[in-house]
Amino acid sequence: FNFDRETVAIAFSFLDRYLAMDEEPETITREEFQLLSMTSLYASIKINENNQNLSIDAIVDMSRGYLCAVDVSEMEMDLLSALKWRVNPPTAIAFVHEFLPLLPISEDEKQNVLLRSSHMTELAVGDSFFINCPSSSIAAASVLISVICEYGTRRKSRFLTNEFTDKIKQYASIDVKSSEFSGLYSRLDHVYRCQH
């Protein structure tokens, strides 16, 4: 399958938001979690992938017989109802795309920042620390870290980060000097550097 990475991020959003509603998420069995995970992916693909058609039977096949079509169908309705049909969440990568024009750099340089930021937003999806963090803040932190990685401590890096921080505060009301943002930034930077 060749799914867009944002589709997978949205599936994780469904999964995380559904689990966050459960008063006792630790009581969910492994089988229930597998059903919920596969159903979240199935629903996200149906909603977000125009050129892909994944059937319930394909989900059942991928589960190697652990799931049946009726269970997936019922879980899909339960999931969508629990989420109140709010199935197009703004993802961190969507915010990265919106924030890149705020950087006064060439299109080639923006592409480099985009690639690195995309990787960081994917790392954030896999870390439970970020579940309750706003996607916009994850995106802003990933862009800032990417700029620093791209330009180091050179003068251009300082100029770009100052420029970006001013604009991100003005346009998105993100205060990079807040303790919440600092904690998020530090964690994302740590997770990224551990991977490289």
PDB file of C-alpha atoms in Angstrom:
ATOM      1  CA  PHE A   1       0.000   0.000   0.000  1.00  0.00           C
ATOM      2  CA  ASN A   2       1.186   3.483  -0.756  1.00  0.00           C
ATOM      3  CA  PHE A   3      -0.697   5.716   1.657  1.00  0.00           C
ATOM      4  CA  ASP A   4       0.040   9.347   2.345  1.00  0.00           C
ATOM      5  CA  ARG A   5       1.855   9.788   5.658  1.00  0.00           C
ATOM      6  CA  GLU A   6      -0.760  12.284   6.777  1.00  0.00           C
ATOM      7  CA  THR A   7      -3.420   9.573   6.432  1.00  0.00           C
ATOM      8  CA  VAL A   8      -1.514   7.471   8.959  1.00  0.00           C
ATOM      9  CA  ALA A   9      -1.124  10.489  11.264  1.00  0.00           C
ATOM     10  CA  ILE A  10      -4.881  11.032  11.110  1.00  0.00           C
ATOM     11  CA  ALA A  11      -5.448   7.349  11.943  1.00  0.00           C
ATOM     12  CA  PHE A  12      -3.282   7.810  15.045  1.00  0.00           C
ATOM     13  CA  SER A  13      -5.313  10.909  15.902  1.00  0.00           C
ATOM     14  CA  PHE A  14      -8.502   8.843  15.751  1.00  0.00           C
ATOM     15  CA  LEU A  15      -6.924   6.161  17.925  1.00  0.00           C
ATOM     16  CA  ASP A  16      -5.512   8.603  20.492  1.00  0.00           C
ATOM     17  CA  ARG A  17      -8.714  10.640  20.773  1.00  0.00           C
ATOM     18  CA  TYR A  18     -10.834   7.513  21.147  1.00  0.00           C
ATOM     19  CA  LEU A  19      -8.569   6.112  23.857  1.00  0.00           C
ATOM     20  CA  ALA A  20      -8.494   9.488  25.636  1.00  0.00           C
ATOM     21  CA  MET A  21     -12.279   9.247  26.047  1.00  0.00           C
ATOM     22  CA  ASP A  22     -12.033   5.896  27.833  1.00  0.00           C
ATOM     23  CA  GLU A  23     -12.063   6.331  31.601  1.00  0.00           C
ATOM     24  CA  GLU A  24     -10.011   3.158  32.016  1.00  0.00           C
ATOM     25  CA  PRO A  25      -7.898   2.772  28.853  1.00  0.00           C
ATOM     26  CA  GLU A  26      -5.643   0.272  30.605  1.00  0.00           C
ATOM     27  CA  THR A  27      -8.539  -2.205  30.614  1.00  0.00           C
ATOM     28  CA  ILE A  28      -8.618  -2.418  26.807  1.00  0.00           C
ATOM     29  CA  THR A  29      -7.506  -5.860  25.745  1.00  0.00           C
ATOM     30  CA  ARG A  30      -4.880  -6.492  23.117  1.00  0.00           C
ATOM     31  CA  GLU A  31      -7.578  -7.759  20.731  1.00  0.00           C
ATOM     32  CA  GLU A  32      -9.723  -4.641  21.262  1.00  0.00           C
ATOM     33  CA  PHE A  33      -6.699  -2.430  20.711  1.00  0.00           C
ATOM     34  CA  GLN A  34      -5.844  -4.261  17.476  1.00  0.00           C
ATOM     35  CA  LEU A  35      -9.444  -3.886  16.286  1.00  0.00           C
ATOM     36  CA  LEU A  36      -9.455  -0.185  17.155  1.00  0.00           C
ATOM     37  CA  SER A  37      -6.059   0.390  15.495  1.00  0.00           C
ATOM     38  CA  MET A  38      -6.974  -1.368  12.269  1.00  0.00           C
ATOM     39  CA  THR A  39     -10.384   0.312  12.174  1.00  0.00           C
ATOM     40  CA  SER A  40      -8.796   3.735  12.720  1.00  0.00           C
ATOM     41  CA  LEU A  41      -6.483   3.113   9.779  1.00  0.00           C
ATOM     42  CA  TYR A  42      -9.365   1.793   7.671  1.00  0.00           C
ATOM     43  CA  ALA A  43     -11.541   4.849   8.410  1.00  0.00           C
ATOM     44  CA  SER A  44      -8.689   7.283   7.766  1.00  0.00           C
ATOM     45  CA  ILE A  45      -7.920   5.663   4.411  1.00  0.00           C
ATOM     46  CA  LYS A  46     -11.587   5.760   3.387  1.00  0.00           C
ATOM     47  CA  ILE A  47     -11.812   9.447   4.262  1.00  0.00           C
ATOM     48  CA  ASN A  48      -8.429  10.728   3.075  1.00  0.00           C
ATOM     49  CA  GLU A  49      -7.204   8.536   0.235  1.00  0.00           C
ATOM     50  CA  ASN A  50      -9.148   9.406  -2.906  1.00  0.00           C
ATOM     51  CA  ASN A  51      -7.217   7.075  -5.172  1.00  0.00           C
ATOM     52  CA  GLN A  52      -7.016   4.123  -2.763  1.00  0.00           C
ATOM     53  CA  ASN A  53      -9.869   1.788  -1.997  1.00  0.00           C
ATOM     54  CA  LEU A  54      -9.199  -0.480   0.938  1.00  0.00           C
ATOM     55  CA  SER A  55     -11.986  -2.948   1.652  1.00  0.00           C
ATOM     56  CA  ILE A  56     -12.974  -4.372   5.008  1.00  0.00           C
ATOM     57  CA  ASP A  57     -11.888  -7.744   3.615  1.00  0.00           C
ATOM     58  CA  ALA A  58      -8.357  -6.350   3.115  1.00  0.00           C
ATOM     59  CA  ILE A  59      -8.315  -5.245   6.770  1.00  0.00           C
ATOM     60  CA  VAL A  60      -9.474  -8.718   7.831  1.00  0.00           C
ATOM     61  CA  ASP A  61      -6.731 -10.281   5.678  1.00  0.00           C
ATOM     62  CA  MET A  62      -4.088  -7.976   7.185  1.00  0.00           C
ATOM     63  CA  SER A  63      -5.178  -9.059  10.671  1.00  0.00           C
ATOM     64  CA  ARG A  64      -4.438 -12.682   9.747  1.00  0.00           C
ATOM     65  CA  GLY A  65      -7.859 -13.801  10.872  1.00  0.00           C
ATOM     66  CA  TYR A  66      -7.956 -11.991  14.232  1.00  0.00           C
ATOM     67  CA  LEU A  67     -10.687  -9.657  13.011  1.00  0.00           C
ATOM     68  CA  CYS A  68     -13.928 -10.225  11.187  1.00  0.00           C
ATOM     69  CA  ALA A  69     -15.733  -7.815   8.868  1.00  0.00           C
ATOM     70  CA  VAL A  70     -18.702  -7.338  11.209  1.00  0.00           C
ATOM     71  CA  ASP A  71     -16.418  -6.318  14.103  1.00  0.00           C
ATOM     72  CA  VAL A  72     -14.584  -3.785  11.927  1.00  0.00           C
ATOM     73  CA  SER A  73     -17.844  -2.336  10.651  1.00  0.00           C
ATOM     74  CA  GLU A  74     -19.299  -2.042  14.159  1.00  0.00           C
ATOM     75  CA  MET A  75     -16.079  -0.530  15.543  1.00  0.00           C
ATOM     76  CA  GLU A  76     -16.008   1.980  12.687  1.00  0.00           C
ATOM     77  CA  MET A  77     -19.470   3.245  13.651  1.00  0.00           C
ATOM     78  CA  ASP A  78     -18.509   3.294  17.334  1.00  0.00           C
ATOM     79  CA  LEU A  79     -15.308   5.201  16.535  1.00  0.00           C
ATOM     80  CA  LEU A  80     -17.032   7.765  14.312  1.00  0.00           C
ATOM     81  CA  SER A  81     -19.825   8.279  16.853  1.00  0.00           C
ATOM     82  CA  ALA A  82     -17.366   8.682  19.736  1.00  0.00           C
ATOM     83  CA  LEU A  83     -15.392  11.244  17.713  1.00  0.00           C
ATOM     84  CA  LYS A  84     -18.699  12.959  16.856  1.00  0.00           C
ATOM     85  CA  TRP A  85     -17.674  12.619  13.212  1.00  0.00           C
ATOM     86  CA  ARG A  86     -14.796  15.066  13.720  1.00  0.00           C
ATOM     87  CA  VAL A  87     -12.558  13.174  11.357  1.00  0.00           C
ATOM     88  CA  ASN A  88     -10.491  15.869   9.672  1.00  0.00           C
ATOM     89  CA  PRO A  89      -8.188  16.998  12.452  1.00  0.00           C
ATOM     90  CA  PRO A  90      -5.459  19.490  11.651  1.00  0.00           C
ATOM     91  CA  THR A  91      -2.258  17.482  11.705  1.00  0.00           C
ATOM     92  CA  ALA A  92       1.189  18.744  12.574  1.00  0.00           C
ATOM     93  CA  ILE A  93       2.383  18.214   9.003  1.00  0.00           C
ATOM     94  CA  ALA A  94      -0.558  20.284   7.696  1.00  0.00           C
ATOM     95  CA  PHE A  95       0.579  23.114   9.984  1.00  0.00           C
ATOM     96  CA  VAL A  96       4.177  22.718   8.777  1.00  0.00           C
ATOM     97  CA  HIS A  97       2.950  23.343   5.230  1.00  0.00           C
ATOM     98  CA  GLU A  98       1.137  26.473   6.438  1.00  0.00           C
ATOM     99  CA  PHE A  99       4.126  27.735   8.427  1.00  0.00           C
ATOM    100  CA  LEU A 100       6.823  27.290   5.755  1.00  0.00           C
ATOM    101  CA  PRO A 101       5.841  30.453   3.832  1.00  0.00           C
ATOM    102  CA  LEU A 102       6.710  32.416   6.977  1.00  0.00           C
ATOM    103  CA  LEU A 103      10.390  31.582   6.449  1.00  0.00           C
ATOM    104  CA  PRO A 104      12.262  34.000   4.177  1.00  0.00           C
ATOM    105  CA  ILE A 105      14.264  31.280   2.402  1.00  0.00           C
ATOM    106  CA  SER A 106      14.373  29.785  -1.091  1.00  0.00           C
ATOM    107  CA  GLU A 107      12.010  27.046  -2.234  1.00  0.00           C
ATOM    108  CA  ASP A 108      14.890  24.524  -2.209  1.00  0.00           C
ATOM    109  CA  GLU A 109      15.707  25.453   1.384  1.00  0.00           C
ATOM    110  CA  LYS A 110      12.015  25.184   2.318  1.00  0.00           C
ATOM    111  CA  GLN A 111      11.970  21.696   0.831  1.00  0.00           C
ATOM    112  CA  ASN A 112      14.875  20.674   3.099  1.00  0.00           C
ATOM    113  CA  VAL A 113      13.105  22.126   6.136  1.00  0.00           C
ATOM    114  CA  LEU A 114       9.888  20.378   5.077  1.00  0.00           C
ATOM    115  CA  LEU A 115      11.564  16.969   4.808  1.00  0.00           C
ATOM    116  CA  ARG A 116      13.193  17.241   8.225  1.00  0.00           C
ATOM    117  CA  SER A 117      10.046  18.694   9.837  1.00  0.00           C
ATOM    118  CA  SER A 118       7.913  15.926   8.322  1.00  0.00           C
ATOM    119  CA  HIS A 119      10.189  13.342   9.858  1.00  0.00           C
ATOM    120  CA  MET A 120       9.924  15.034  13.247  1.00  0.00           C
ATOM    121  CA  THR A 121       6.130  15.187  13.115  1.00  0.00           C
ATOM    122  CA  GLU A 122       6.110  11.442  12.373  1.00  0.00           C
ATOM    123  CA  LEU A 123       8.340  10.829  15.382  1.00  0.00           C
ATOM    124  CA  ALA A 124       5.919  12.873  17.511  1.00  0.00           C
ATOM    125  CA  VAL A 125       3.006  10.656  16.425  1.00  0.00           C
ATOM    126  CA  GLY A 126       4.808   7.671  17.932  1.00  0.00           C
ATOM    127  CA  ASP A 127       5.548   9.316  21.296  1.00  0.00           C
ATOM    128  CA  SER A 128       2.740   9.457  23.863  1.00  0.00           C
ATOM    129  CA  PHE A 129       4.241  12.664  25.311  1.00  0.00           C
ATOM    130  CA  PHE A 130       2.741  14.579  22.375  1.00  0.00           C
ATOM    131  CA  ILE A 131      -0.822  13.220  22.573  1.00  0.00           C
ATOM    132  CA  ASN A 132      -2.200  16.325  24.289  1.00  0.00           C
ATOM    133  CA  CYS A 133       0.101  18.814  22.551  1.00  0.00           C
ATOM    134  CA  PRO A 134      -1.448  21.085  19.925  1.00  0.00           C
ATOM    135  CA  SER A 135      -0.516  20.047  16.399  1.00  0.00           C
ATOM    136  CA  SER A 136       0.356  23.652  15.621  1.00  0.00           C
ATOM    137  CA  SER A 137       2.935  23.724  18.422  1.00  0.00           C
ATOM    138  CA  ILE A 138       4.475  20.423  17.299  1.00  0.00           C
ATOM    139  CA  ALA A 139       4.739  21.888  13.798  1.00  0.00           C
ATOM    140  CA  ALA A 140       6.300  25.137  15.018  1.00  0.00           C
ATOM    141  CA  ALA A 141       8.862  23.248  17.109  1.00  0.00           C
ATOM    142  CA  SER A 142       9.720  20.947  14.198  1.00  0.00           C
ATOM    143  CA  VAL A 143      10.286  23.929  11.889  1.00  0.00           C
ATOM    144  CA  LEU A 144      12.483  25.685  14.451  1.00  0.00           C
ATOM    145  CA  ILE A 145      14.555  22.564  15.082  1.00  0.00           C
ATOM    146  CA  SER A 146      14.851  21.993  11.328  1.00  0.00           C
ATOM    147  CA  VAL A 147      16.123  25.519  10.754  1.00  0.00           C
ATOM    148  CA  ILE A 148      18.732  25.097  13.473  1.00  0.00           C
ATOM    149  CA  CYS A 149      19.776  21.719  12.051  1.00  0.00           C
ATOM    150  CA  GLU A 150      19.950  23.171   8.541  1.00  0.00           C
ATOM    151  CA  TYR A 151      21.909  26.314   9.388  1.00  0.00           C
ATOM    152  CA  GLY A 152      23.597  25.516  12.699  1.00  0.00           C
ATOM    153  CA  THR A 153      24.478  28.419  14.949  1.00  0.00           C
ATOM    154  CA  ARG A 154      25.319  30.704  12.060  1.00  0.00           C
ATOM    155  CA  ARG A 155      23.929  34.175  11.916  1.00  0.00           C
ATOM    156  CA  LYS A 156      21.361  33.129   9.308  1.00  0.00           C
ATOM    157  CA  SER A 157      19.937  30.535  11.702  1.00  0.00           C
ATOM    158  CA  ARG A 158      19.484  33.137  14.432  1.00  0.00           C
ATOM    159  CA  PHE A 159      17.876  35.554  11.979  1.00  0.00           C
ATOM    160  CA  LEU A 160      15.478  32.893  10.655  1.00  0.00           C
ATOM    161  CA  THR A 161      14.474  31.587  14.072  1.00  0.00           C
ATOM    162  CA  ASN A 162      13.833  35.136  15.347  1.00  0.00           C
ATOM    163  CA  GLU A 163      11.858  35.980  12.211  1.00  0.00           C
ATOM    164  CA  PHE A 164       9.836  32.757  12.460  1.00  0.00           C
ATOM    165  CA  THR A 165       9.153  33.125  16.198  1.00  0.00           C
ATOM    166  CA  ASP A 166       7.834  36.647  15.704  1.00  0.00           C
ATOM    167  CA  LYS A 167       5.557  35.598  12.852  1.00  0.00           C
ATOM    168  CA  ILE A 168       4.350  32.418  14.544  1.00  0.00           C
ATOM    169  CA  LYS A 169       3.346  34.440  17.600  1.00  0.00           C
ATOM    170  CA  GLN A 170       1.587  37.022  15.445  1.00  0.00           C
ATOM    171  CA  TYR A 171      -0.246  34.646  13.106  1.00  0.00           C
ATOM    172  CA  ALA A 172      -0.766  31.506  15.202  1.00  0.00           C
ATOM    173  CA  SER A 173      -0.561  32.849  18.778  1.00  0.00           C
ATOM    174  CA  ILE A 174       2.233  30.405  19.617  1.00  0.00           C
ATOM    175  CA  ASP A 175       4.552  31.740  22.295  1.00  0.00           C
ATOM    176  CA  VAL A 176       7.822  29.874  21.934  1.00  0.00           C
ATOM    177  CA  LYS A 177       8.998  31.318  25.251  1.00  0.00           C
ATOM    178  CA  SER A 178       6.185  29.657  27.228  1.00  0.00           C
ATOM    179  CA  SER A 179       7.066  26.742  29.496  1.00  0.00           C
ATOM    180  CA  GLU A 180       4.626  24.468  27.627  1.00  0.00           C
ATOM    181  CA  PHE A 181       6.283  25.166  24.298  1.00  0.00           C
ATOM    182  CA  SER A 182       9.776  24.887  25.768  1.00  0.00           C
ATOM    183  CA  GLY A 183       8.968  21.441  27.161  1.00  0.00           C
ATOM    184  CA  LEU A 184       7.505  20.298  23.861  1.00  0.00           C
ATOM    185  CA  TYR A 185      10.460  21.714  21.918  1.00  0.00           C
ATOM    186  CA  SER A 186      12.994  20.029  24.210  1.00  0.00           C
ATOM    187  CA  ARG A 187      11.251  16.673  23.971  1.00  0.00           C
ATOM    188  CA  LEU A 188      10.950  16.811  20.164  1.00  0.00           C
ATOM    189  CA  ASP A 189      14.578  17.881  19.822  1.00  0.00           C
ATOM    190  CA  HIS A 190      15.652  15.009  22.085  1.00  0.00           C
ATOM    191  CA  VAL A 191      13.555  12.430  20.210  1.00  0.00           C
ATOM    192  CA  TYR A 192      14.891  13.659  16.870  1.00  0.00           C
ATOM    193  CA  ARG A 193      18.537  13.680  17.974  1.00  0.00           C
ATOM    194  CA  CYS A 194      18.212  10.172  19.432  1.00  0.00           C
ATOM    195  CA  GLN A 195      17.220   9.007  15.952  1.00  0.00           C
ATOM    196  CA  HIS A 196      20.240  10.620  14.296  1.00  0.00           C
TER     197      HIS A 196
END
